[in-house]
């Protein structure tokens, strides 16, 4: 019994990974669940066993991408000395961006999708990151924590755009 549960969890993760690739490469609206299934080396009906709709699959992909960022940032905020955590957050985001570029592209696309559930998922991800960073800045006694948080988030977004349009000079400070 446990074996099939593990297989199902792994299959679900495989489908989400395939969806992130497909959605980031060709866009949510052009992508099909058949393409996701092909990328995951499974049948299309098997995708629907885990995700009733393409939108629910996109929501799971968005959640996975935000979870990676949030968990990574949480670890740094909890362990890094206050004077170093902003720099470490930046390095960590650059690392995530390099290793999981498709997730960043997915988030960039999702920001412009107008379906309410997708907008809510994006708001929730941004809110969690913003709240965590803002709290950490306050607790560290950083001057102007709201402004520093805004700049931190803005730089992250600019880095995403710079990678997407292949203009790395936007990331230099």
Tab-separated table of C-alpha atoms in Angstrom:
chain	number	residue	atom	x	y	z
A	1	UNK	CA	0.000	0.000	0.000
A	2	UNK	CA	2.736	2.477	0.906
A	3	UNK	CA	4.486	1.731	-2.356
A	4	UNK	CA	1.545	2.860	-4.476
A	5	UNK	CA	1.183	5.993	-2.330
A	6	UNK	CA	4.822	6.857	-2.915
A	7	UNK	CA	4.404	6.195	-6.616
A	8	UNK	CA	1.347	8.456	-6.742
A	9	UNK	CA	3.211	11.247	-4.945
A	10	UNK	CA	6.146	10.867	-7.320
A	11	UNK	CA	3.861	10.786	-10.350
A	12	UNK	CA	2.067	13.917	-9.183
A	13	UNK	CA	5.435	15.653	-8.777
A	14	UNK	CA	6.506	14.438	-12.244
A	15	UNK	CA	3.339	15.880	-13.761
A	16	UNK	CA	3.855	19.220	-12.005
A	17	UNK	CA	7.480	19.353	-13.189
A	18	UNK	CA	6.405	18.598	-16.747
A	19	UNK	CA	3.688	21.246	-16.526
A	20	UNK	CA	6.180	23.861	-15.329
A	21	UNK	CA	8.373	23.099	-18.341
A	22	UNK	CA	5.544	23.101	-20.862
A	23	UNK	CA	3.749	26.167	-19.479
A	24	UNK	CA	6.971	28.169	-19.240
A	25	UNK	CA	8.081	27.216	-22.736
A	26	UNK	CA	4.890	27.741	-24.735
A	27	UNK	CA	2.546	29.531	-22.354
A	28	UNK	CA	-0.441	28.427	-20.361
A	29	UNK	CA	-3.044	29.176	-23.016
A	30	UNK	CA	-1.200	27.369	-25.824
A	31	UNK	CA	-0.194	24.397	-23.693
A	32	UNK	CA	-2.355	21.304	-23.514
A	33	UNK	CA	-2.616	18.572	-20.935
A	34	UNK	CA	-1.677	16.171	-23.746
A	35	UNK	CA	1.668	17.972	-24.083
A	36	UNK	CA	2.181	17.834	-20.327
A	37	UNK	CA	1.387	14.111	-20.330
A	38	UNK	CA	3.829	13.500	-23.169
A	39	UNK	CA	6.572	15.412	-21.322
A	40	UNK	CA	5.875	13.369	-18.168
A	41	UNK	CA	5.831	10.119	-20.195
A	42	UNK	CA	2.321	9.230	-19.103
A	43	UNK	CA	-1.132	9.181	-20.678
A	44	UNK	CA	-3.357	12.242	-20.725
A	45	UNK	CA	-6.096	10.492	-18.703
A	46	UNK	CA	-3.482	9.864	-16.007
A	47	UNK	CA	-2.911	13.630	-15.750
A	48	UNK	CA	-6.631	14.053	-15.113
A	49	UNK	CA	-6.448	11.457	-12.363
A	50	UNK	CA	-4.440	14.017	-10.375
A	51	UNK	CA	-5.684	17.315	-11.824
A	52	UNK	CA	-9.299	17.795	-12.876
A	53	UNK	CA	-8.509	20.805	-15.062
A	54	UNK	CA	-5.572	22.491	-16.741
A	55	UNK	CA	-6.105	25.415	-14.375
A	56	UNK	CA	-5.741	23.166	-11.315
A	57	UNK	CA	-2.499	21.880	-12.811
A	58	UNK	CA	-1.258	25.446	-13.311
A	59	UNK	CA	-2.186	26.283	-9.721
A	60	UNK	CA	-0.176	23.308	-8.465
A	61	UNK	CA	2.777	24.414	-10.606
A	62	UNK	CA	2.568	27.971	-9.266
A	63	UNK	CA	2.365	26.651	-5.715
A	64	UNK	CA	5.439	24.469	-6.279
A	65	UNK	CA	7.424	27.419	-7.607
A	66	UNK	CA	6.457	29.664	-4.685
A	67	UNK	CA	7.100	26.885	-2.167
A	68	UNK	CA	10.684	26.567	-3.380
A	69	UNK	CA	11.309	30.303	-2.916
A	70	UNK	CA	9.490	30.572	0.413
A	71	UNK	CA	11.146	27.537	2.001
A	72	UNK	CA	14.581	28.640	0.814
A	73	UNK	CA	14.067	32.161	2.111
A	74	UNK	CA	12.650	30.898	5.412
A	75	UNK	CA	15.780	28.843	6.023
A	76	UNK	CA	17.993	31.866	5.419
A	77	UNK	CA	15.910	34.228	7.547
A	78	UNK	CA	15.938	31.718	10.404
A	79	UNK	CA	19.654	30.882	10.261
A	80	UNK	CA	21.578	33.808	8.797
A	81	UNK	CA	22.826	36.620	11.015
A	82	UNK	CA	20.670	39.738	10.571
A	83	UNK	CA	23.475	41.728	8.978
A	84	UNK	CA	23.924	39.074	6.283
A	85	UNK	CA	20.477	37.721	5.501
A	86	UNK	CA	19.586	40.225	2.758
A	87	UNK	CA	22.741	39.400	0.834
A	88	UNK	CA	22.136	35.688	1.406
A	89	UNK	CA	18.536	36.035	0.218
A	90	UNK	CA	19.811	37.647	-2.976
A	91	UNK	CA	22.339	34.860	-3.541
A	92	UNK	CA	19.691	32.243	-2.842
A	93	UNK	CA	17.266	33.811	-5.300
A	94	UNK	CA	19.973	33.958	-7.953
A	95	UNK	CA	20.648	30.270	-7.313
A	96	UNK	CA	16.965	29.376	-7.584
A	97	UNK	CA	16.700	31.437	-10.729
A	98	UNK	CA	19.662	29.634	-12.301
A	99	UNK	CA	18.590	26.117	-11.293
A	100	UNK	CA	14.838	26.525	-11.764
A	101	UNK	CA	14.534	29.113	-14.497
A	102	UNK	CA	11.289	27.637	-15.819
A	103	UNK	CA	9.621	28.285	-12.458
A	104	UNK	CA	10.548	31.952	-12.668
A	105	UNK	CA	9.246	32.130	-16.240
A	106	UNK	CA	6.048	30.458	-15.075
A	107	UNK	CA	5.589	33.106	-12.393
A	108	UNK	CA	6.232	35.893	-14.899
A	109	UNK	CA	3.509	34.515	-17.159
A	110	UNK	CA	1.088	33.837	-14.326
A	111	UNK	CA	1.175	37.489	-13.289
A	112	UNK	CA	-0.677	38.423	-16.450
A	113	UNK	CA	-3.270	35.625	-16.419
A	114	UNK	CA	-6.562	37.133	-15.340
A	115	UNK	CA	-8.363	34.095	-13.915
A	116	UNK	CA	-9.121	34.882	-10.281
A	117	UNK	CA	-7.732	31.638	-8.852
A	118	UNK	CA	-4.410	32.206	-10.600
A	119	UNK	CA	-4.269	35.838	-9.511
A	120	UNK	CA	-5.023	34.719	-5.942
A	121	UNK	CA	-2.180	32.166	-6.059
A	122	UNK	CA	0.232	34.815	-7.270
A	123	UNK	CA	-0.925	37.304	-4.625
A	124	UNK	CA	-0.521	34.662	-1.936
A	125	UNK	CA	3.029	33.817	-3.028
A	126	UNK	CA	4.083	37.449	-3.188
A	127	UNK	CA	2.413	38.165	0.151
A	128	UNK	CA	4.219	35.324	1.888
A	129	UNK	CA	7.600	36.449	0.562
A	130	UNK	CA	6.880	40.111	1.301
A	131	UNK	CA	5.670	39.422	4.835
A	132	UNK	CA	8.653	37.200	5.619
A	133	UNK	CA	11.226	39.676	4.317
A	134	UNK	CA	9.502	42.658	5.920
A	135	UNK	CA	9.338	40.925	9.296
A	136	UNK	CA	12.997	39.939	9.037
A	137	UNK	CA	13.990	43.527	8.199
A	138	UNK	CA	11.997	44.859	11.145
A	139	UNK	CA	13.466	42.297	13.522
A	140	UNK	CA	16.978	43.074	12.293
A	141	UNK	CA	16.435	46.791	12.898
A	142	UNK	CA	17.004	47.647	9.240
A	143	UNK	CA	16.298	51.304	8.482
A	144	UNK	CA	13.185	51.861	6.344
A	145	UNK	CA	12.100	48.196	6.314
A	146	UNK	CA	9.061	48.812	4.089
A	147	UNK	CA	11.150	50.564	1.456
A	148	UNK	CA	13.915	47.941	1.655
A	149	UNK	CA	11.330	45.183	1.237
A	150	UNK	CA	9.848	46.944	-1.768
A	151	UNK	CA	13.284	47.332	-3.337
A	152	UNK	CA	14.157	43.712	-2.605
A	153	UNK	CA	10.979	42.486	-4.323
A	154	UNK	CA	11.392	44.923	-7.219
A	155	UNK	CA	14.958	43.787	-7.813
A	156	UNK	CA	13.812	40.179	-7.829
A	157	UNK	CA	11.189	40.964	-10.443
A	158	UNK	CA	13.690	42.922	-12.522
A	159	UNK	CA	16.071	39.957	-12.352
A	160	UNK	CA	13.298	37.707	-13.689
A	161	UNK	CA	12.681	40.081	-16.570
A	162	UNK	CA	16.422	40.399	-17.257
A	163	UNK	CA	16.779	36.621	-17.514
A	164	UNK	CA	13.627	36.299	-19.638
A	165	UNK	CA	14.745	38.882	-22.193
A	166	UNK	CA	18.416	37.874	-22.005
A	167	UNK	CA	19.600	41.254	-20.750
A	168	UNK	CA	21.865	40.475	-17.761
A	169	UNK	CA	23.101	44.046	-17.487
A	170	UNK	CA	19.758	44.888	-15.852
A	171	UNK	CA	20.866	42.832	-12.862
A	172	UNK	CA	24.087	44.714	-12.235
A	173	UNK	CA	24.120	47.234	-9.447
